[in-house]
Tab-separated table of C-alpha atoms in Angstrom:
chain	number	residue	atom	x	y	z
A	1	UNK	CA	0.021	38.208	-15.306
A	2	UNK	CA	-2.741	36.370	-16.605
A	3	UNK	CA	-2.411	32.536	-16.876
A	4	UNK	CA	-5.248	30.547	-19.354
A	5	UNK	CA	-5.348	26.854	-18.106
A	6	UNK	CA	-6.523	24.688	-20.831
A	7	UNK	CA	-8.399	21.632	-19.649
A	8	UNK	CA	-10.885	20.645	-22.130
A	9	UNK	CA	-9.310	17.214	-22.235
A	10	UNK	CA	-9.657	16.198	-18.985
A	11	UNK	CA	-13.126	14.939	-20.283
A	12	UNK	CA	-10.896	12.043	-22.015
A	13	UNK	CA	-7.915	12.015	-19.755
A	14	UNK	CA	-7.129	9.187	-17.870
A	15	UNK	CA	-4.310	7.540	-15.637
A	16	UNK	CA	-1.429	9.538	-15.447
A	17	UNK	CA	-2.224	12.889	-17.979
A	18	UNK	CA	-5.421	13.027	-16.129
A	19	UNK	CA	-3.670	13.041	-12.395
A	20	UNK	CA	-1.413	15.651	-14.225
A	21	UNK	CA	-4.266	18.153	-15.356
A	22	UNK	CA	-6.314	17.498	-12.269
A	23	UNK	CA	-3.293	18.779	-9.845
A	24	UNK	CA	-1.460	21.034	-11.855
A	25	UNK	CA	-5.374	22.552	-11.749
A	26	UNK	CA	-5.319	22.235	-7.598
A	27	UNK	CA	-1.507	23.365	-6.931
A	28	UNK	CA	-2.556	26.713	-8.572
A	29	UNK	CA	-5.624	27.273	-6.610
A	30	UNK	CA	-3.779	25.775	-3.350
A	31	UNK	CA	-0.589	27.835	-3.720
A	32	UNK	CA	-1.296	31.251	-5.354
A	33	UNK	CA	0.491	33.925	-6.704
A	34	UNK	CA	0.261	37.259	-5.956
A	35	UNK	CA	1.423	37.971	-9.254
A	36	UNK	CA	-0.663	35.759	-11.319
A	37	UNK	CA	-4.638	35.387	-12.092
A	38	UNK	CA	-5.568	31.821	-13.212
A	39	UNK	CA	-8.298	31.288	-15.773
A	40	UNK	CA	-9.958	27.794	-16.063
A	41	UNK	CA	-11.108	26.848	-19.651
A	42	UNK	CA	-13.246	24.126	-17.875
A	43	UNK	CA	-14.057	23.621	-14.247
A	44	UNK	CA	-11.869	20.530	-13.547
A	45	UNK	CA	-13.966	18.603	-11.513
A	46	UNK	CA	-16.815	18.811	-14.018
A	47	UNK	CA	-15.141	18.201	-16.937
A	48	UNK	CA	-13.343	14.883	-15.456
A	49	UNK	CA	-17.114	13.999	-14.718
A	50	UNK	CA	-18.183	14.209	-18.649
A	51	UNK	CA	-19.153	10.583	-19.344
A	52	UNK	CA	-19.920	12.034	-23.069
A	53	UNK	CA	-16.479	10.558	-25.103
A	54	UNK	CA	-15.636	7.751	-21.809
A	55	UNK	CA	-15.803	4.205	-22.357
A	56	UNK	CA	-16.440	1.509	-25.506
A	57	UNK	CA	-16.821	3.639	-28.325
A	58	UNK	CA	-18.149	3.474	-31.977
A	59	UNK	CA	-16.126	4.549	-35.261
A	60	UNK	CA	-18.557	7.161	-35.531
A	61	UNK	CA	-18.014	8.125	-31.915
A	62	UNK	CA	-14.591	8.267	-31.692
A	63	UNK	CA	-14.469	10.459	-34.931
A	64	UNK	CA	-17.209	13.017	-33.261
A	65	UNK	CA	-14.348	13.313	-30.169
A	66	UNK	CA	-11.859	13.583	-32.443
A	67	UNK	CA	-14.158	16.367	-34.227
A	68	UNK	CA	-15.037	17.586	-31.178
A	69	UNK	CA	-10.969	18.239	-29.954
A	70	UNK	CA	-10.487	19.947	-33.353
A	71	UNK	CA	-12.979	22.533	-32.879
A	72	UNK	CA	-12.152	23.145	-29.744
A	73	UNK	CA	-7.980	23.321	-30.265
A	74	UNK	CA	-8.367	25.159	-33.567
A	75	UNK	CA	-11.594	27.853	-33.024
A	76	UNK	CA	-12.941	27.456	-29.834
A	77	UNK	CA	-10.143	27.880	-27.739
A	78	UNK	CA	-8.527	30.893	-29.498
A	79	UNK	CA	-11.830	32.713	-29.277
A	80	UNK	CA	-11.538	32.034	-25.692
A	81	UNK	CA	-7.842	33.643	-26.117
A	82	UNK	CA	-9.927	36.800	-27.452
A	83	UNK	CA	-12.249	37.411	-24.821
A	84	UNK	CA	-9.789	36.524	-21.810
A	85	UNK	CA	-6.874	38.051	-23.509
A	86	UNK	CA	-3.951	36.212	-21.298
A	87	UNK	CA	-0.672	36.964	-21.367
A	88	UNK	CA	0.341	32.712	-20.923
A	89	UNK	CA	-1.724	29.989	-22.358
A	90	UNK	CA	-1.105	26.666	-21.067
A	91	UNK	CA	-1.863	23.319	-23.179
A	92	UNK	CA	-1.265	20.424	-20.624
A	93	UNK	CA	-2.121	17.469	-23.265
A	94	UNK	CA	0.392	17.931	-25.862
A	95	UNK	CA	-1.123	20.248	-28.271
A	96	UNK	CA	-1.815	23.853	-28.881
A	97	UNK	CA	-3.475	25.760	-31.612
A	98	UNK	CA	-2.279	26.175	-35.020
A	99	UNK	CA	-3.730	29.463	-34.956
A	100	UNK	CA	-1.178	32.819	-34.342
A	101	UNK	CA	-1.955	34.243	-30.364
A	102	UNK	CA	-1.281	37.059	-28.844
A	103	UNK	CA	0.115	35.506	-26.037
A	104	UNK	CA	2.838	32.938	-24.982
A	105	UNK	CA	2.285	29.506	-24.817
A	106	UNK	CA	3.523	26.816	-22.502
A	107	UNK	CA	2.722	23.692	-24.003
A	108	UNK	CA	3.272	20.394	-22.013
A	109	UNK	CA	4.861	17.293	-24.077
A	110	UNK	CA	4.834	15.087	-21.103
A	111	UNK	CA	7.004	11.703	-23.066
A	112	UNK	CA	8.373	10.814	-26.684
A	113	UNK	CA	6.380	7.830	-26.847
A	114	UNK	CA	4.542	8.731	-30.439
A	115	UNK	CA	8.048	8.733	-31.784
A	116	UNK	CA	9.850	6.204	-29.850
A	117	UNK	CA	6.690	3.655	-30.021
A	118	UNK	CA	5.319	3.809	-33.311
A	119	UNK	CA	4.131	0.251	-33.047
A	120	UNK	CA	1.762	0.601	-30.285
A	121	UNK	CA	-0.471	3.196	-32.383
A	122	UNK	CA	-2.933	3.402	-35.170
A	123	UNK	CA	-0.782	4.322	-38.026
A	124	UNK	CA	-3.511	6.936	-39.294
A	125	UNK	CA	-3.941	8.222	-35.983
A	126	UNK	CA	-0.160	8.772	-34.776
A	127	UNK	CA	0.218	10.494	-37.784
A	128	UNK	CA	-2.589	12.845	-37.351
A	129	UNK	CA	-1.960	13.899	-33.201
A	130	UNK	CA	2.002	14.823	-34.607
A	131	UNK	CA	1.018	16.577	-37.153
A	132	UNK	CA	-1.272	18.600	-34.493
A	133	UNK	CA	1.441	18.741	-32.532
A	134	UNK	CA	4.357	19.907	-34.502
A	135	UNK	CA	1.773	22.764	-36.063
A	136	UNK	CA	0.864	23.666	-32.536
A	137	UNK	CA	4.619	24.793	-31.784
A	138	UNK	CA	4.477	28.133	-32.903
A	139	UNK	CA	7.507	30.873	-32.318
A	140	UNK	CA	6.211	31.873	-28.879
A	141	UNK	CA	5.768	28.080	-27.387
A	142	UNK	CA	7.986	26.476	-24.470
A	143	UNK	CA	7.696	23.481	-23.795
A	144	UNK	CA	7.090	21.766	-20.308
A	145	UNK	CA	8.202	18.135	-19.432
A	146	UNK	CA	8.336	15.737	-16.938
A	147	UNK	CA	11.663	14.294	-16.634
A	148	UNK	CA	15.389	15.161	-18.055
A	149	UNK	CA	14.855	11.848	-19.818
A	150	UNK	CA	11.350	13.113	-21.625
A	151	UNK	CA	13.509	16.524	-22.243
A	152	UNK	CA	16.674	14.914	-24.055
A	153	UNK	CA	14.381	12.121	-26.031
A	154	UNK	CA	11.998	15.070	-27.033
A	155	UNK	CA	14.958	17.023	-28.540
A	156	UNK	CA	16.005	13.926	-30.498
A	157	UNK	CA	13.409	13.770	-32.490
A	158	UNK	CA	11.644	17.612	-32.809
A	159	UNK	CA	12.731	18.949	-35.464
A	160	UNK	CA	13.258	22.320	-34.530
A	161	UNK	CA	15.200	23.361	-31.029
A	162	UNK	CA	12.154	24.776	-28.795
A	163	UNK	CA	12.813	26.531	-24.869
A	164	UNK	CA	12.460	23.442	-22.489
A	165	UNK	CA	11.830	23.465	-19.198
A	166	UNK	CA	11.523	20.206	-16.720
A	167	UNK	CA	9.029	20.533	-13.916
A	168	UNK	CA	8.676	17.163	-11.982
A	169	UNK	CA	4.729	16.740	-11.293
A	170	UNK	CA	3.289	16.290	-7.723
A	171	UNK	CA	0.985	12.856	-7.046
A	172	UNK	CA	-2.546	12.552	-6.453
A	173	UNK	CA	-3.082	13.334	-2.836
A	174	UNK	CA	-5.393	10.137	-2.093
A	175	UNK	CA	-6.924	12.544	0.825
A	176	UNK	CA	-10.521	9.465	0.763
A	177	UNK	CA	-10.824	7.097	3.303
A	178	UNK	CA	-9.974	3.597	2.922
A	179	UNK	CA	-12.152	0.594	1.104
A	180	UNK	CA	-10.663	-2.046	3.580
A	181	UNK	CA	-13.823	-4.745	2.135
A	182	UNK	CA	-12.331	-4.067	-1.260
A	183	UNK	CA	-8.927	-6.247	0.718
A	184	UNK	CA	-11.167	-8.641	2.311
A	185	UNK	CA	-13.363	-9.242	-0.769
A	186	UNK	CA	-9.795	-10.083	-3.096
A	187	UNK	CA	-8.207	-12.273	-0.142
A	188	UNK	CA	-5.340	-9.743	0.613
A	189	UNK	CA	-3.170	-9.713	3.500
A	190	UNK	CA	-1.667	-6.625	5.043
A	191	UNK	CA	2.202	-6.860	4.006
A	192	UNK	CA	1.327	-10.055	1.755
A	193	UNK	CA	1.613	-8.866	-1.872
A	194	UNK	CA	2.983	-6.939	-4.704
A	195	UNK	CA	1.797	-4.096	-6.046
A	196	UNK	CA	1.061	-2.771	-9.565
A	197	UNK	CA	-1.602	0.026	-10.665
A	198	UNK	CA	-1.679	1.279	-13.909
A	199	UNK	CA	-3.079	0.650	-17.380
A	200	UNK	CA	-2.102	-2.802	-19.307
A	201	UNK	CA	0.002	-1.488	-22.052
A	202	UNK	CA	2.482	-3.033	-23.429
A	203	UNK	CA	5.378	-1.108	-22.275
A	204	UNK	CA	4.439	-2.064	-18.822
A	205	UNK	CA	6.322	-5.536	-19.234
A	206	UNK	CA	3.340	-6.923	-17.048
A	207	UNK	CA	3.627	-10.822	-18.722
A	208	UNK	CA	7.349	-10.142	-17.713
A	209	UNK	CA	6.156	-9.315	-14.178
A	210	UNK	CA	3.294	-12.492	-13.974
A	211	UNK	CA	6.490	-14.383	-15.048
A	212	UNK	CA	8.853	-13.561	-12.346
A	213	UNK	CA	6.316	-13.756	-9.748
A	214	UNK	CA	5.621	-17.461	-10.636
A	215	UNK	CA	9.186	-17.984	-10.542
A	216	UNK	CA	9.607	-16.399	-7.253
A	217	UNK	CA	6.000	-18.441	-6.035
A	218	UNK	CA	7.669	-22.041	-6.822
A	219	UNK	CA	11.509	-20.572	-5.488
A	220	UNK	CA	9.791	-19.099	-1.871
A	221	UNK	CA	6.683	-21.457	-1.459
A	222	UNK	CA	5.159	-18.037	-0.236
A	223	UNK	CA	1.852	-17.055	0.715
A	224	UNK	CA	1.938	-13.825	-1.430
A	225	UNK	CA	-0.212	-12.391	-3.968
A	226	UNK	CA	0.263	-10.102	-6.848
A	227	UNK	CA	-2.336	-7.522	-7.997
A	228	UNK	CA	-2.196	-6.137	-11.310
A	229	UNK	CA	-4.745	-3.441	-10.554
A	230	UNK	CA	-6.033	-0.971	-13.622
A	231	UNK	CA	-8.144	-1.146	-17.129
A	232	UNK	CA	-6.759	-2.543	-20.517
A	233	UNK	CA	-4.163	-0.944	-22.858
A	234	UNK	CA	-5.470	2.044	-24.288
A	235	UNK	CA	-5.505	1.191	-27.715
A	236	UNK	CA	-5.703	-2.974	-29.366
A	237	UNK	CA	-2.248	-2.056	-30.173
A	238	UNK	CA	-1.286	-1.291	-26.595
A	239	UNK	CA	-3.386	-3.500	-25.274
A	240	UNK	CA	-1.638	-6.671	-23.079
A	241	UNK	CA	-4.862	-7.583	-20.835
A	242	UNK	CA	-5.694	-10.041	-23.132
A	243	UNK	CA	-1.845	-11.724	-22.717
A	244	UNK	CA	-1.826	-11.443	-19.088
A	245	UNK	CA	-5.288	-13.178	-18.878
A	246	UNK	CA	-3.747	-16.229	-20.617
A	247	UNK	CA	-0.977	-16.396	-19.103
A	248	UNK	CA	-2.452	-15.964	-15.090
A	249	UNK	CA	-4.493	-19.209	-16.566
A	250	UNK	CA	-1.675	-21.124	-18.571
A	251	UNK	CA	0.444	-20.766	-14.875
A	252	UNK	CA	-2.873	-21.449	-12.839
A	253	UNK	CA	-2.646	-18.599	-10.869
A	254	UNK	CA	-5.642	-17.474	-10.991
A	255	UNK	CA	-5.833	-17.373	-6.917
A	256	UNK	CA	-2.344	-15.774	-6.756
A	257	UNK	CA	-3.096	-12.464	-9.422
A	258	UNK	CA	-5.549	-10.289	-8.405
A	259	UNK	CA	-6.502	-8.211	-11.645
A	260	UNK	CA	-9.641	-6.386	-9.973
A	261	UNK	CA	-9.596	-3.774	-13.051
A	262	UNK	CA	-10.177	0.265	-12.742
A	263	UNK	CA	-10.022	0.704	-8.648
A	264	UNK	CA	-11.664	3.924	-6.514
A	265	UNK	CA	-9.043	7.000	-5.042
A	266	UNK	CA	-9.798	4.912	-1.811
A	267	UNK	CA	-9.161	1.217	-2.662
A	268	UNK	CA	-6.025	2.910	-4.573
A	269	UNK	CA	-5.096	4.168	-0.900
A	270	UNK	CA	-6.129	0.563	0.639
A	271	UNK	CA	-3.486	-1.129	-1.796
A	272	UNK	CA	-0.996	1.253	-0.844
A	273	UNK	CA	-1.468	1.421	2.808
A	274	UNK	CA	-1.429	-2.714	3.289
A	275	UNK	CA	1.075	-3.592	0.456
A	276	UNK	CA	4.455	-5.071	0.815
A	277	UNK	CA	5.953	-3.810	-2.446
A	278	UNK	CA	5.287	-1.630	-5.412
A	279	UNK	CA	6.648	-3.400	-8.692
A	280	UNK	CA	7.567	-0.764	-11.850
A	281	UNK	CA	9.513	-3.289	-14.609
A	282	UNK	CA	8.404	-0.966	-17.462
A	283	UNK	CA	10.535	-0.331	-20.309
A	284	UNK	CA	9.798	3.485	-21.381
A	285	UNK	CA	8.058	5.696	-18.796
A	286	UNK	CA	7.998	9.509	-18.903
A	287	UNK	CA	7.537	10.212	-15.380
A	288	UNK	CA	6.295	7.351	-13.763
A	289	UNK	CA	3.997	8.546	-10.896
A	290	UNK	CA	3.240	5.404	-9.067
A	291	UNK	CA	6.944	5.426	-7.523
A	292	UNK	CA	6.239	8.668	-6.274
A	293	UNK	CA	2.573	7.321	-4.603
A	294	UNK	CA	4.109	4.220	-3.599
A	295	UNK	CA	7.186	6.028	-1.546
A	296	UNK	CA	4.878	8.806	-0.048
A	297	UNK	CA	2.704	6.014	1.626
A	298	UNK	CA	6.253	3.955	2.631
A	299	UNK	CA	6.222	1.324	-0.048
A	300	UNK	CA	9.561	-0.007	-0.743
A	301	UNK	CA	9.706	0.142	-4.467
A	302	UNK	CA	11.491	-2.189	-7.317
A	303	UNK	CA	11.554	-0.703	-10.683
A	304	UNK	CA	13.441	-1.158	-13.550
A	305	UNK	CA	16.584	0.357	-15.091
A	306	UNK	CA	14.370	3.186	-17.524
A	307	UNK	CA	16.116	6.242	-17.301
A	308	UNK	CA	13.009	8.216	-16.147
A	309	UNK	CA	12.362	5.736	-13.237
A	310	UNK	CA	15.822	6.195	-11.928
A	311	UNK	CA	15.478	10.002	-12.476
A	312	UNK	CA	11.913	9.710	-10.133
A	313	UNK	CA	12.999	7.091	-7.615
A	314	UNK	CA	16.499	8.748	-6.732
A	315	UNK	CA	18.143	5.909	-5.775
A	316	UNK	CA	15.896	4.902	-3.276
A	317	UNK	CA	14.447	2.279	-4.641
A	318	UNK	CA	15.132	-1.299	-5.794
A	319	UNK	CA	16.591	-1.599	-9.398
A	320	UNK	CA	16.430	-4.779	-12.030
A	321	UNK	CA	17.812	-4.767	-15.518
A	322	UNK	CA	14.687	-3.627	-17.741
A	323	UNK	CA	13.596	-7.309	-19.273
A	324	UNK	CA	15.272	-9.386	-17.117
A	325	UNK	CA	13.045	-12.012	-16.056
A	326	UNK	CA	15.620	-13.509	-13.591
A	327	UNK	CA	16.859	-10.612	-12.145
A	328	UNK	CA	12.822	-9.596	-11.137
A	329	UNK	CA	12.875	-12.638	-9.200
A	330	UNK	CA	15.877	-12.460	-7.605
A	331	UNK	CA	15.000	-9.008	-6.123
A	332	UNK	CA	11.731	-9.973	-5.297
A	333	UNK	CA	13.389	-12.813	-3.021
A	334	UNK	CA	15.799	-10.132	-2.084
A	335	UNK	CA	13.430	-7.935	-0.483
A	336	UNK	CA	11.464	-10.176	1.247
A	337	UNK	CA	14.069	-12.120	2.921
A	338	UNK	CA	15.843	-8.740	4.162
A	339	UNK	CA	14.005	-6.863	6.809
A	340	UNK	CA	16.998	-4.167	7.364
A	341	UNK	CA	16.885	-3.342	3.785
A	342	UNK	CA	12.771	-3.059	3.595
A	343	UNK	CA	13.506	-0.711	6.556
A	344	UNK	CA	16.040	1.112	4.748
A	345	UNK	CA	13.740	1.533	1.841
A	346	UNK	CA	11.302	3.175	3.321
A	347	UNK	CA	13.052	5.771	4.917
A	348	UNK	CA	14.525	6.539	1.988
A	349	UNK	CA	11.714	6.291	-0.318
A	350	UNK	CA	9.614	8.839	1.841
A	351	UNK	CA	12.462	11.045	1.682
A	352	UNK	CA	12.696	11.328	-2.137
A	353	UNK	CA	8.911	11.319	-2.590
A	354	UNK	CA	9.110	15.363	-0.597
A	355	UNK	CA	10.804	16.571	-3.758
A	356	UNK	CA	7.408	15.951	-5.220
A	357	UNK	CA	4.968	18.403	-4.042
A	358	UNK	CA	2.044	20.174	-4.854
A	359	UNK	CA	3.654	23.450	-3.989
A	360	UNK	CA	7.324	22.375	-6.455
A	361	UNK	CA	4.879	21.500	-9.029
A	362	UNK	CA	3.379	24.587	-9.189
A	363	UNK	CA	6.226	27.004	-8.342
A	364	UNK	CA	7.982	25.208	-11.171
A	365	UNK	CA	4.779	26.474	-13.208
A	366	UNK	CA	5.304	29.956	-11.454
A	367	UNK	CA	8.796	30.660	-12.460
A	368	UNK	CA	8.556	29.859	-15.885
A	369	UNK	CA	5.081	32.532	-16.438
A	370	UNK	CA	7.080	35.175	-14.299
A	371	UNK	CA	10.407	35.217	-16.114
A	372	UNK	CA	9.877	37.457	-18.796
């Protein structure tokens, strides 16, 4: 069986779809098959390096990309199709060609967020990627998701009733060394602050998060910090650096919240290694990946009520009512006044994060190629 691994976008990709491609790409070289040949569109580690479409863009640049992502969804990659002639072809960023293939597509839809979340995208745009996607689900597609929460919000609002399959997704491994002068340099103290990493959307309920950390501050007269690690919002829709910003200086904690923007694999693994807590208080996650990355490293973890972060954490973490400002605090006091339940926490978070492995990941991939 022949499997076609399409991963043209990882030269866009960031944050989570990116940590997706990147080890749904290493689980399959890690953990073969003897009854499957993988074929790379892209070599992944080059293609993550392609600065071409990364960072402030003009109009005229961002329509080349989006140009560029046409030609290759729509001619490019079902020539490809032609001259590898799979018997699987496997989208991991939401879309697949328009064009008829002779083979079966897997096509992974990792949230609902373009229907659920109108608000937070261009209006033009949004419109185009959906139509791109909806054409892209041909007769022959099943679709791949992360979460039975993605699965039943997907079915809500596709029109049509497509195979589904969830497959949980593995974490990043983290294998670099530590940055332990990226601690020093911030003023970070092993065990002495909360944890975020991620981008500064607006579903994130970060200002919600700067918030209850004040609140807990003035409540505790603790030494603790907060970082708020990761780049802006991805779109000015999205976009709540500017908010947070404001509000660290309207509170004057500007010595309390760390925001040290986009952070290295290694000062990624220094956060997690020396934190006391990883905070998750967003309200609509597909997956949410960080809970995973937090446990595996023995992070206690709070998160919020969202149906995919109960799904991912199992239970074993720390749960507030999604938007509830008091209730943030009063868990954040919680877990730092009770050392048997930090204890507790960890065991149990290092537990659940097993059921998230490279090898599940890709046998989840595995069975769902073999069983026709």
């Amino acid at each position: 069986m022949k499997v076609l691994l399409d991963l043209q976008y990882l030269n866009v990709a960031t944050t989570g779809i990116k940590t997706y491609m990147m080890e749904l790409a290493n689980a399959a070289l890690a953990h073969p098959h003897p009854d499957i040949e993988w074929v790379f569109s892209h070599d992944p580690e080059t293609q993550s390096a392609d600065q071409t479409f990364k960072g402030p863009q003009s109009k005229i640049q961002r329509l080349n990309y989006h140009m560029d992502y046409f030609r290759w969804k729509e001619f490019q990659l079902p020539d490809l199709i032609k001259n590898h002639k799979p018997d699987v072809l496997i989208c991991p960023d939401f879309v697949s060609p328009v064009a008829s293939l002779s083979c079966r597509r897997l096509t992974v839809i990792h949230d609902a967020f373009f229907w659920q979340m109108p608000e937070n995208y261009p209006k033009w745009w949004r419109t185009y990627f959906l139509s791109l996607i909806r054409k892209g689900l041909k007769e022959d597609t099943e679709i791949i998701t992360t979460t039975e929460y993605s699965r039943k919000s997907l079915y809500k609002y596709l029109k049509k009733i497509y195979p589904m399959t969830v497959i949980h997704q593995a974490p990043k491994k983290l294998t670099e060394g530590v940055d332990s002068s990226f601690l020093e340099n911030n003023g970070l103290q092993n065990l002495h602050y909360f944890l975020h990493i991620g981008t500064f959307d607006k579903r994130k309920n970060l200002p919600l998060l700067v918030r209850s950390f004040a609140d807990f501050l003035k409540k505790t007269d603790s030494n603790f910090k907060l970082v708020l690690a990761g780049g802006a919002g991805q779109s000015s829709q999205m976009n709540d650096k500017p908010v947070i910003d404001e509000l660290v200086a309207e509170l004057g904690l500007q010595e309390k919240v760390i925001v040290p923007g986009y952070v290295s694999d290694a000062q990624v693994r220094s956060l997690y290694e020396n934190g006391f807590a990883y905070i998750f208080p967003s309200e609509n996650e597909g997956f949410g990946i960080p809970i995973v990355e937090a446990m595996t490293f023995g992070l206690p973890v709070i998160h919020s009520d969202q149906p995919a972060l109960m799904e991912v954490a199992g239970g074993a973490g720390l749960t507030v009512t999604t938007g509830d400002q008091q209730d943030l605090t009063e868990k954040m006091i919680l877990l730092t006044s009770e050392n048997s339940r930090v204890a507790t926490m960890i065991k149990k978070g290092k537990e659940q994060s097993k059921k998230f492995s490279a090898q599940k990941f890709i046998e989840g991939f595995q069975n769902v190629i073999l069983k026709n």
